[in-house]
Coordinates of C-alpha atoms (C1' of nucleotides) in Angstrom, one line a residue:
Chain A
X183 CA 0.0 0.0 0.0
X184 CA 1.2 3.3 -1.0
X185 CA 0.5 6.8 -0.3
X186 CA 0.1 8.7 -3.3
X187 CA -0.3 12.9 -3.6
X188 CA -2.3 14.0 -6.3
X189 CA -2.1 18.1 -6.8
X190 CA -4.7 18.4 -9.4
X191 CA -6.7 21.5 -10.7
X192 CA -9.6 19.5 -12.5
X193 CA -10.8 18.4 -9.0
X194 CA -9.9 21.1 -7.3
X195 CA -8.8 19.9 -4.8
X196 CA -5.9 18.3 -3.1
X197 CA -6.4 14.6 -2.9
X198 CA -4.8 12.5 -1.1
X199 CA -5.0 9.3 -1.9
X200 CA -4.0 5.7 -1.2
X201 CA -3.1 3.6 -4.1
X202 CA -3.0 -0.1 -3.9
X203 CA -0.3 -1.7 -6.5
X204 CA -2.0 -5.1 -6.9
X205 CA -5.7 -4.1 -7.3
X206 CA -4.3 -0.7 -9.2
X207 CA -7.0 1.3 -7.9
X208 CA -6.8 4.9 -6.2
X209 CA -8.7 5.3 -2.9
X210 CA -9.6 9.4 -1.7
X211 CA -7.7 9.5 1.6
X212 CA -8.5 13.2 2.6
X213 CA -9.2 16.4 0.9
X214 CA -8.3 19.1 2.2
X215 CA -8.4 22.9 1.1
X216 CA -6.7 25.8 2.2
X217 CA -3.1 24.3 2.4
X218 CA -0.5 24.4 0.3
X219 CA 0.2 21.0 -1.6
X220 CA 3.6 21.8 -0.2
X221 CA 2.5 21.4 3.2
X222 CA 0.1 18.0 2.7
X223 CA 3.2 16.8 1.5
X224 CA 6.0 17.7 3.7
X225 CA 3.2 16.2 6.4
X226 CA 2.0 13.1 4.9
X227 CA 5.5 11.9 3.1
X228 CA 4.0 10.5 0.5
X229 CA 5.4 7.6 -1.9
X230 CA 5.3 9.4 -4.9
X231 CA 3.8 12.9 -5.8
X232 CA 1.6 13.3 -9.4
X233 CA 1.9 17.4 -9.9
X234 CA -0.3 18.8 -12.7
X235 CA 1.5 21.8 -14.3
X236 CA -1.2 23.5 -14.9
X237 CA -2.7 24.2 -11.5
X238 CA -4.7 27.4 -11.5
X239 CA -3.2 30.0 -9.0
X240 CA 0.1 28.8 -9.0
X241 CA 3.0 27.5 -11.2
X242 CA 3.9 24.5 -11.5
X243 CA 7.1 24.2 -11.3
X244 CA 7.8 26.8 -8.8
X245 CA 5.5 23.8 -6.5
X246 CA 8.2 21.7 -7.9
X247 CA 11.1 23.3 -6.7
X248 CA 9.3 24.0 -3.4
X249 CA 9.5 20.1 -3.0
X250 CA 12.5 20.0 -3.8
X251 CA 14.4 22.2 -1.4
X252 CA 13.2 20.7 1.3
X253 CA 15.0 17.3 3.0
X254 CA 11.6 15.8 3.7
X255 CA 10.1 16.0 0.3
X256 CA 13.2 16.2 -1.8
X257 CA 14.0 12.3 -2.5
X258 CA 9.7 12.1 -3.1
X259 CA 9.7 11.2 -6.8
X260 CA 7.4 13.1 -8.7
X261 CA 5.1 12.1 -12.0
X262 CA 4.2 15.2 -13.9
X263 CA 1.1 15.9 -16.0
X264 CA 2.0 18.6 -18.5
X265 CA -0.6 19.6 -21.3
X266 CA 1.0 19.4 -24.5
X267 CA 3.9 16.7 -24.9
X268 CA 6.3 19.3 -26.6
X269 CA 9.7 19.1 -26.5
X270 CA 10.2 21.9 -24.5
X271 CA 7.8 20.6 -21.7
X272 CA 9.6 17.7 -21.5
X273 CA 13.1 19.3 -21.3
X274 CA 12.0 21.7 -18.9
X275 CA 10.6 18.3 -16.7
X276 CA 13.9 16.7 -17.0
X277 CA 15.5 20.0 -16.1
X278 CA 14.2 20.4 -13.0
X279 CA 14.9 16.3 -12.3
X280 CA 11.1 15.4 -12.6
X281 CA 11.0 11.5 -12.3
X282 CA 8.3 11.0 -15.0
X283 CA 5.8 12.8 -16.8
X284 CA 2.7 12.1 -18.9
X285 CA 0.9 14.1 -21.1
X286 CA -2.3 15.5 -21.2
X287 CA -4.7 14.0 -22.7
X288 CA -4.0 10.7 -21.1
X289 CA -6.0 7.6 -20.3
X290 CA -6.8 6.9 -16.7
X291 CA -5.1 3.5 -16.8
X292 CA -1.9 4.9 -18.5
X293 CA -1.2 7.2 -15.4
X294 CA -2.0 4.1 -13.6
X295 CA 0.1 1.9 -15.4
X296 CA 3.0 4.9 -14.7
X297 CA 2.5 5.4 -11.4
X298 CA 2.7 1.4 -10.2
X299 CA 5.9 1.5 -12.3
X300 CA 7.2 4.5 -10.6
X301 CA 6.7 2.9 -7.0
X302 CA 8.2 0.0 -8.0
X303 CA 11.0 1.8 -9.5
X304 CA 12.0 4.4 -6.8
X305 CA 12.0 1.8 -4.0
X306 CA 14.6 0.4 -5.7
X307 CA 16.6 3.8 -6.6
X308 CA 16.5 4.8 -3.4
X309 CA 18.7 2.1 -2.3
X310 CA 21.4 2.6 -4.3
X311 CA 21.1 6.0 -4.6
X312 CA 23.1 7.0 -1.8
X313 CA 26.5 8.2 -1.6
X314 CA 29.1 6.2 0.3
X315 CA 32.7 7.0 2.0
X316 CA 33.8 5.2 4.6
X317 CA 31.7 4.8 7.6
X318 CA 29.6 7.6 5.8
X319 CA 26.6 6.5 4.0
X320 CA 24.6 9.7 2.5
X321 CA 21.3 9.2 1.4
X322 CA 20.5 11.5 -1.6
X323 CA 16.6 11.0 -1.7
X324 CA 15.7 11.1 2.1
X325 CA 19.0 13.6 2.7
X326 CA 19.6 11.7 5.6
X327 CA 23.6 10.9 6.9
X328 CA 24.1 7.4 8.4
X329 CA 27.0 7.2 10.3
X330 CA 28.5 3.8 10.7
X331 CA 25.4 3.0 10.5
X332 CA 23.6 5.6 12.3
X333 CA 21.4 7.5 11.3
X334 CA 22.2 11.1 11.8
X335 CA 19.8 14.1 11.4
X336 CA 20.8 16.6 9.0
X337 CA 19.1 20.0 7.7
X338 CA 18.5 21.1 4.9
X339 CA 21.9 23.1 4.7
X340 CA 24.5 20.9 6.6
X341 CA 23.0 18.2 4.1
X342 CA 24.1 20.4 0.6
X343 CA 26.6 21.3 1.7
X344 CA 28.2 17.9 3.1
X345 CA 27.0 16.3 -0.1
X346 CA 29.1 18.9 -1.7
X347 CA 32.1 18.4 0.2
X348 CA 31.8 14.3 0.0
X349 CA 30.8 14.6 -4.3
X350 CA 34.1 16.2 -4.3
X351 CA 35.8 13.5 -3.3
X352 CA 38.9 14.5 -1.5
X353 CA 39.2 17.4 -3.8
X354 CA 39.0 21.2 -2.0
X355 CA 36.1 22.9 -2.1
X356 CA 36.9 26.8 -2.4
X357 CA 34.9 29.0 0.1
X358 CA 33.4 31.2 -2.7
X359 CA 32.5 27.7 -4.6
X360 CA 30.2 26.4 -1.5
X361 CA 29.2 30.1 -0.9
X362 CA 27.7 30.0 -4.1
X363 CA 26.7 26.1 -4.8
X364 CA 24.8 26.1 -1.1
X365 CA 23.4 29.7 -0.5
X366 CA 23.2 31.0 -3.9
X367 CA 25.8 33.5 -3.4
X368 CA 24.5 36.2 -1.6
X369 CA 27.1 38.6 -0.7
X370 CA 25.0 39.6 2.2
X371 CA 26.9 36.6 3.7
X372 CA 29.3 37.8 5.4
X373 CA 32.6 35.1 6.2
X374 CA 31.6 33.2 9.3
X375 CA 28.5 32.1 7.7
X376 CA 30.4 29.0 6.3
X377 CA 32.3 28.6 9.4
X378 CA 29.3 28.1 11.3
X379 CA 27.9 25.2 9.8
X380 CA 30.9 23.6 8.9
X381 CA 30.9 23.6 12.5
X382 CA 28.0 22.4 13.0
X383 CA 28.3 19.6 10.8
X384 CA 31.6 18.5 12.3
X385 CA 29.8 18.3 15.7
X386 CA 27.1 16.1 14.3
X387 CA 29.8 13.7 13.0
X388 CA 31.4 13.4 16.3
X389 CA 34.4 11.3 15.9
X390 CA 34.8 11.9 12.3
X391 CA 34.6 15.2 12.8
X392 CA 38.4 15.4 11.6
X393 CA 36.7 13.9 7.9
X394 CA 36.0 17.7 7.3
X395 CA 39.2 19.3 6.8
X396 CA 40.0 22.7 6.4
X397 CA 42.4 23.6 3.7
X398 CA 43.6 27.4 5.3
X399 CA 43.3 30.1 2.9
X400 CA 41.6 28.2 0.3
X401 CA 38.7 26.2 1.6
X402 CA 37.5 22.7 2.6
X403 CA 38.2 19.0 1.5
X404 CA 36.9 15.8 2.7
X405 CA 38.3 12.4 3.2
X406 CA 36.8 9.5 4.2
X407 CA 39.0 7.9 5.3
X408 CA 41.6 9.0 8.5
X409 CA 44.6 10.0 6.8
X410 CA 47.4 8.3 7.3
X411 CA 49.7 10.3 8.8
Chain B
X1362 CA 29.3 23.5 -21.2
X1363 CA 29.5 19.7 -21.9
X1364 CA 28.3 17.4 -25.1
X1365 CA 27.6 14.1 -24.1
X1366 CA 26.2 11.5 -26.3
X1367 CA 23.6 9.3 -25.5
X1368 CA 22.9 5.5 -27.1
X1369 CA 20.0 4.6 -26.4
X1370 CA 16.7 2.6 -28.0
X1371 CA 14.3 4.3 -25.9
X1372 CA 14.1 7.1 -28.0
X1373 CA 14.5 5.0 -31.1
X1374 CA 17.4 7.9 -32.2
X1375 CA 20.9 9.3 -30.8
X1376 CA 20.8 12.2 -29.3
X1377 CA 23.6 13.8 -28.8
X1378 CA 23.0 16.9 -26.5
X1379 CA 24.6 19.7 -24.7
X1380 CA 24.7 18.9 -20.6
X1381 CA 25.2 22.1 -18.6
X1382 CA 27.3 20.8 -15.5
X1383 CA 26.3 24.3 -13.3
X1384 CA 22.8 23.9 -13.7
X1385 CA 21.9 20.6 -14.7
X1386 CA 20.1 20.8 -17.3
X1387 CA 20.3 18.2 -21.1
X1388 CA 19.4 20.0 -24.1
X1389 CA 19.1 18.2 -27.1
X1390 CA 21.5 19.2 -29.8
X1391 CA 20.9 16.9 -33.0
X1392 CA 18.8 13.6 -33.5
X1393 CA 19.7 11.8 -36.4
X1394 CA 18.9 8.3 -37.9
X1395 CA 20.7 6.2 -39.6
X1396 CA 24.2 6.5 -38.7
X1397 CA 25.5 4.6 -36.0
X1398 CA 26.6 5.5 -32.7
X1399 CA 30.4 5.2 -33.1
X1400 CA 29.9 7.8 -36.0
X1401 CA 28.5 10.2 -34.2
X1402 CA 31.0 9.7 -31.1
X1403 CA 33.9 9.8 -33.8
X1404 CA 33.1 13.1 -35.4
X1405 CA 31.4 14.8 -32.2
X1406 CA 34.0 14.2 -29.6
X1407 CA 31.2 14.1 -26.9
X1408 CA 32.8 14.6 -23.3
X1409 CA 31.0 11.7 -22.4
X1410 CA 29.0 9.1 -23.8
X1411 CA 25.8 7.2 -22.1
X1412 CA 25.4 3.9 -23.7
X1413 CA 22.7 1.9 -23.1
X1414 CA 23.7 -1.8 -23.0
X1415 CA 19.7 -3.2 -24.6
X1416 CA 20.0 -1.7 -27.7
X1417 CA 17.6 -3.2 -30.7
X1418 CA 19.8 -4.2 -32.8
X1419 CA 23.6 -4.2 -31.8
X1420 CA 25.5 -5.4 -28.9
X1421 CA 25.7 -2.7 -26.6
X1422 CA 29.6 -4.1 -25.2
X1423 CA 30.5 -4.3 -29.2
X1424 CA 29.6 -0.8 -29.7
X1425 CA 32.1 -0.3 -26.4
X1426 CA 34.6 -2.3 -28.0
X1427 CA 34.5 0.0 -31.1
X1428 CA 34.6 3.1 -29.0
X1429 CA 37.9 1.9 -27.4
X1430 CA 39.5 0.8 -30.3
X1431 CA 39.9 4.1 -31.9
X1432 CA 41.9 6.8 -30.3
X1433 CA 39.8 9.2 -30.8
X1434 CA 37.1 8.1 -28.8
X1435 CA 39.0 6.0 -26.7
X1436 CA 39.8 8.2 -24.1
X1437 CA 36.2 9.1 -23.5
X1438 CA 34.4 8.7 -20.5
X1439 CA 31.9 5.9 -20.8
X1440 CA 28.6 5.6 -18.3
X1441 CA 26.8 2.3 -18.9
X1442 CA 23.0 1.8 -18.8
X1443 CA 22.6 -1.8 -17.5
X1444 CA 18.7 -3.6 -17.6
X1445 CA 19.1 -5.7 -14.2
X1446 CA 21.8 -5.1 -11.9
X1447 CA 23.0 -8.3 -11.7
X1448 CA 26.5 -9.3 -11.0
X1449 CA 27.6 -10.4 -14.1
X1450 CA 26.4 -6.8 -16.0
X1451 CA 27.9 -5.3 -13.6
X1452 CA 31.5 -7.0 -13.2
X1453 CA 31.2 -7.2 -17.4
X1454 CA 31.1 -3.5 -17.2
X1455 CA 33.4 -3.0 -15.3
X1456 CA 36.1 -5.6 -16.9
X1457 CA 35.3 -3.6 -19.8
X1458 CA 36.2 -0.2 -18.1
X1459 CA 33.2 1.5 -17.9
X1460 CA 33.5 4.5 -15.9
X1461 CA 30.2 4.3 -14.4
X1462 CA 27.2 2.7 -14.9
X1463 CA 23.2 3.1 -13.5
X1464 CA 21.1 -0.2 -13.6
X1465 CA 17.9 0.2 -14.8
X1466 CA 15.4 1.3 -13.2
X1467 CA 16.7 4.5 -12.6
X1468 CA 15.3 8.3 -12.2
X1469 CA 16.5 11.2 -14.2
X1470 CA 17.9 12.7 -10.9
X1471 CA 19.5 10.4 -10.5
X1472 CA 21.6 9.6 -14.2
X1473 CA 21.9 13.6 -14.1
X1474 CA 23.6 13.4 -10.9
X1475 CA 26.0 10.9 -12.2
X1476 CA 27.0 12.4 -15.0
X1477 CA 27.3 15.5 -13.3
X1478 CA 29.9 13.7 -11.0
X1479 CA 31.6 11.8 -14.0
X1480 CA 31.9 15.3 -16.0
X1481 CA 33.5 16.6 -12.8
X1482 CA 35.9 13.7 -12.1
X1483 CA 37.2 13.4 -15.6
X1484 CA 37.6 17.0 -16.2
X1485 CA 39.6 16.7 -13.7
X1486 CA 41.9 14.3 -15.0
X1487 CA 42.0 15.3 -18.4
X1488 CA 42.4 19.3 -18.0
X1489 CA 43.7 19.5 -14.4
X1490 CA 45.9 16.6 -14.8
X1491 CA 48.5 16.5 -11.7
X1492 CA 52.2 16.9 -11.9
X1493 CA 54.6 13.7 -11.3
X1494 CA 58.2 13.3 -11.0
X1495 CA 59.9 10.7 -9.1
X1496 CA 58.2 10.1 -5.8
X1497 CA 56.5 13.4 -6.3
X1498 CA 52.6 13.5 -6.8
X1499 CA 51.7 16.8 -7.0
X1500 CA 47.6 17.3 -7.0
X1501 CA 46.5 20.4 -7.8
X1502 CA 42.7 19.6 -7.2
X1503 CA 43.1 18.8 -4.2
X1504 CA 46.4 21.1 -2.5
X1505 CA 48.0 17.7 -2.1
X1506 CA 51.5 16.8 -2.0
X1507 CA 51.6 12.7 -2.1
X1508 CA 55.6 11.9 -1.1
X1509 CA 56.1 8.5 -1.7
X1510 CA 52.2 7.8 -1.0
X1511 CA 52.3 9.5 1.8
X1512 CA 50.3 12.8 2.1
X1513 CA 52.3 16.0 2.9
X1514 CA 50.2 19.3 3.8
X1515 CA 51.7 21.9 1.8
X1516 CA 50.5 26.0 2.7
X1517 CA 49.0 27.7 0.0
X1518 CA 52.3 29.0 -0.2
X1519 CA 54.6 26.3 -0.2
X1520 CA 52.5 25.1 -3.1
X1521 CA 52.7 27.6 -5.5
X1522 CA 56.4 27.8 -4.7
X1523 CA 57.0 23.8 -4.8
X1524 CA 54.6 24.1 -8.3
X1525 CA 56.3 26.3 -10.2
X1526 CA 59.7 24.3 -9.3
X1527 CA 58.1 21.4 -10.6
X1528 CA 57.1 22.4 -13.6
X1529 CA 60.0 24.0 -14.4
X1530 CA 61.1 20.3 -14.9
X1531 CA 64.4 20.8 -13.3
X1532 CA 65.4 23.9 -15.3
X1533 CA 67.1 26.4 -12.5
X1534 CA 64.2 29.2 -11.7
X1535 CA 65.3 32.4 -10.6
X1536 CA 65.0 33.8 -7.5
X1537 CA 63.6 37.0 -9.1
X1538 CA 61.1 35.0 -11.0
X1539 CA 59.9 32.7 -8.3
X1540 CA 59.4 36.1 -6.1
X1541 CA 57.0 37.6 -9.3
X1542 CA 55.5 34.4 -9.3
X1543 CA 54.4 33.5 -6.1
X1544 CA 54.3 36.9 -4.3
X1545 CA 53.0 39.1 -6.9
X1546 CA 57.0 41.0 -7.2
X1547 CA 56.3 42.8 -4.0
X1548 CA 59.7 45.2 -4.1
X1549 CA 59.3 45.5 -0.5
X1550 CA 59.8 41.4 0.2
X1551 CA 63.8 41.8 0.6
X1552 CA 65.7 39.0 0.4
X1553 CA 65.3 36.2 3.1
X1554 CA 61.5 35.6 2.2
X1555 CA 62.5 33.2 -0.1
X1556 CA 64.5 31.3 1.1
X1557 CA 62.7 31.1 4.6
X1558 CA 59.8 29.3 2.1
X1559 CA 62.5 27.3 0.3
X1560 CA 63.4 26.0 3.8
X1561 CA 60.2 25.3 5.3
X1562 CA 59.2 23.0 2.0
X1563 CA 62.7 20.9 2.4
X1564 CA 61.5 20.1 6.3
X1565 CA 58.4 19.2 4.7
X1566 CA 59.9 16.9 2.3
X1567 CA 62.2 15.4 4.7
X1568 CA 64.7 13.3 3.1
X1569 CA 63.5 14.2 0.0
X1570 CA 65.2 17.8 0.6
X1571 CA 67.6 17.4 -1.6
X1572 CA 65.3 17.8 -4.3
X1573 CA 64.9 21.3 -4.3
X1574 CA 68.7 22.2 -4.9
X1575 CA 70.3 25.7 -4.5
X1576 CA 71.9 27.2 -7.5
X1577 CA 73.8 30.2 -6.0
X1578 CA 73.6 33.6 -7.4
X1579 CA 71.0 32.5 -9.4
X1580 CA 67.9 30.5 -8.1
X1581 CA 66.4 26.8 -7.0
X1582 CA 66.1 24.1 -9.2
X1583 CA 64.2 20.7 -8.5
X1584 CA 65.1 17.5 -9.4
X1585 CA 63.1 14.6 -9.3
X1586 CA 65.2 11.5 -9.0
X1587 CA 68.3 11.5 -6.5
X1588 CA 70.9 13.7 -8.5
X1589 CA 72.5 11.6 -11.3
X1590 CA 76.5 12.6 -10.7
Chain C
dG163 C1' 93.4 32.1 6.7
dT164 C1' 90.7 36.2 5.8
dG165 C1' 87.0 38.7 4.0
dC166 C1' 83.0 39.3 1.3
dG167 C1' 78.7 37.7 -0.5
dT168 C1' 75.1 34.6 -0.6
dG169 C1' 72.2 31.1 1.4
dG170 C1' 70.4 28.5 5.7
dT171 C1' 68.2 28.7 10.3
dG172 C1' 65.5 29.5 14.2
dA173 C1' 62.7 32.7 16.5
dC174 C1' 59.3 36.2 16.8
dG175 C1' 55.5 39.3 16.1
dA176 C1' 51.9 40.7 13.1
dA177 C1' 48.4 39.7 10.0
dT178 C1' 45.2 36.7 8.3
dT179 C1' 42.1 33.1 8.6
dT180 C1' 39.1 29.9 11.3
dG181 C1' 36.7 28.2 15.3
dT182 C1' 33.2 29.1 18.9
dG183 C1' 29.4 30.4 21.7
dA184 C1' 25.7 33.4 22.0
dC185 C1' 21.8 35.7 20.1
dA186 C1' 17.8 37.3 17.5
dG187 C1' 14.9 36.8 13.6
dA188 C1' 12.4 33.6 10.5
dC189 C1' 9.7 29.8 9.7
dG190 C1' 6.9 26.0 10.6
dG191 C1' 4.3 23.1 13.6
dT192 C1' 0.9 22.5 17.2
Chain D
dA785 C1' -0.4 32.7 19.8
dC786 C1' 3.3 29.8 21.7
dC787 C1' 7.3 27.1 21.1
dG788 C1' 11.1 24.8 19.1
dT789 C1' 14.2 24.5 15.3
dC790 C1' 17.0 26.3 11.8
dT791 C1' 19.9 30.1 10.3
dG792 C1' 22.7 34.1 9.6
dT793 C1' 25.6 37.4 12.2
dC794 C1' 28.6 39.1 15.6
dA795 C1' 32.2 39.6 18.8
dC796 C1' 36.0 37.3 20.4
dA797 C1' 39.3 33.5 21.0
dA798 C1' 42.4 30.3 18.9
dA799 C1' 45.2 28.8 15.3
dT800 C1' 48.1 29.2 11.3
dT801 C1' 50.8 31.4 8.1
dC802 C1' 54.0 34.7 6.7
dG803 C1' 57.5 38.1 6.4
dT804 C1' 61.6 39.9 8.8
dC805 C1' 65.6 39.7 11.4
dA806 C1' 69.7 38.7 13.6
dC807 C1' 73.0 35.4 13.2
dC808 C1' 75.5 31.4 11.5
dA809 C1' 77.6 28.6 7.8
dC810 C1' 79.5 27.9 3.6
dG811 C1' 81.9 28.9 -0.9
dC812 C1' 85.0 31.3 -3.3
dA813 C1' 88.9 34.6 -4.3
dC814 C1' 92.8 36.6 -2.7

DNA sequence: GTGCGTGGTGACGAATTTGTGACAGACGGT
DNA sequence: ACCGTCTGTCACAAATTCGTCACCACGCAC
């Protein structure tokens, strides 16, 4: 049994629905107005996520992204219904890292057929979808860290920016660079922005705290492994 | 900007398309039919190459084989699309030398986020290629010094002083141009700068000090290899 | 051997760069 | 509205790095 979030405008509502792979049927859970699909789903976690693109207040996409920056919803795969199957539609899906998309007009048991593959599928991603170094295992679609095998809670930032740090495997990682890959590069930031949550991550890795090391002048570099002195 | 070929039968053509590495994004830059993959690769020189292994009609590991045999595509990157992620696909990919490889099912995200990282780590072999002589591995990704295996911690510094030794390739640099070079020809940085750095990198080097050898009245010169008489 | 010039050393203080703990605002959840 | 968490900033402490110096050692020419 899966949990499925359906952000559709022909309804009008927000449906929340359970969807049973074997009997591939869709079951109204709740149906709520007056919150953000955003919310519903950073609340319910659901299993997958079916945007429409064309919702009527809002955009799309900018929901989209919305999921995305958050740890909770990020590693949600998303099925998007777009209206017209052009090429640009679909780049601009795949741009933004959309999972799989089907386009309007569509046949009820298509998105049906899609959606039980998409469960099936993701469960499976998500497994090897992580990132490991040594004792550290990072989970790219839940953002969470394990540490040795346990489970440490990351935010939203400490997670970018240690995924940064261990996706650069060993190399530095300039201060401007993670300046501008995690925050965008505000200037506003003054220096011991950075500082601050590298220290914060280090204390959250405890022991391996030493794994985050500071390259003076230049910026920071990870290793997974102790190095041999 | 990257151009990175893809080989697959889902989409019935090639597509070879333009992969922005900053933000992520796949355009398509030419479908064609009718000419086979190895063409394409041949006259494109993509920066890296996606190669489904189910393809209709070929052998995806033959078309790999053909990509290796010619030098012009042989030094190409290679990410392998495998059906089931069994063991044999998987060591058969890598016997081959596949640099990567995502089994089937996979998201989007997730083959964008590896080719992000393969662009990254083969960029940096191929542009950013470290220095070696002798026991020396000099890594300028990641502000390493690798004596022997062994990892020395050089100061930003020290490593544009030991750098431009290097590479001089044992050709006596001046002391007048090492200043220029590594402080910016500051008049005001009299003479014992120098050779206070000079000194701290042969400590660093320990018995390797040698290496940097003094050429009086004129400069430093480094040798790799224990001084041939 | 002596004397001059150049390079090597060790120490030191200053400057720069990071690490830390505290704090207030923002945001979200209840 | 209340509360807890997450975040960006600050002021200040700690840690390195760096440039200079005074002084020593060595090489070379006489």
């Amino acid at each position: 049994m899966h949990t499925v979030l359906v952000v559709d405008d022909e309804t009008d509502i927000l449906e929340l629905v359970v969807f049973n792979l074997e009997r591939q049927q869709f079951k109204v859970l709740t149906a709520d107005n007056g919150i953000t699909a955003v919310q519903v789903a950073k609340e319910k976690i659901p299993d997958l996520i079916v945007l429409d693109l064309m919702l009527p207040g809002m955009d799309g996409f900018s929901v989209y992204r919305e999921l995305r920056a958050d740890p909770r919803t990020n590693g949600i795969p998303v099925l998007m219904l777009t209206a017209k199957g052009e090429v640009n539609d679909r780049i601009a899906g795949l741009e933004l890292g959309a999972d799989d998309y089907v386009t309007k007009p569509f046949s009820p048991r298509e998105l049906l057929l899609r959606v039980r593959a998409l469960l099936k599928r993701t469960r499976k991603v998500t497994v090897d979808a992580s990132l490991k170094s040594g004792d550290f295992l990072l989970e790219r679609n839940t953002l969470k860290l394990f540490l040795a095998g346990r489970p440490v809670d990351l935010t939203a930032t400490e997670f970018k920016l240690l995924r940064l740090l261990v996706e650069a495997n060993g190399e530095v990682q300039e201060r401007d660079a993670l300046l501008r890959e995690v925050w965008g590069y505000s200037d506003t930031m003054l220096t011991r922005t950075l500082d601050t949550h590298v220290k914060r991550l280090r204390e959250k890795l405890g022991k391996h705290a030493e794994c985050i090391q500071t390259v003076r002048g230049v910026g920071y570099r990870f290793v997974g492994s102790p190095t041999p002195a």
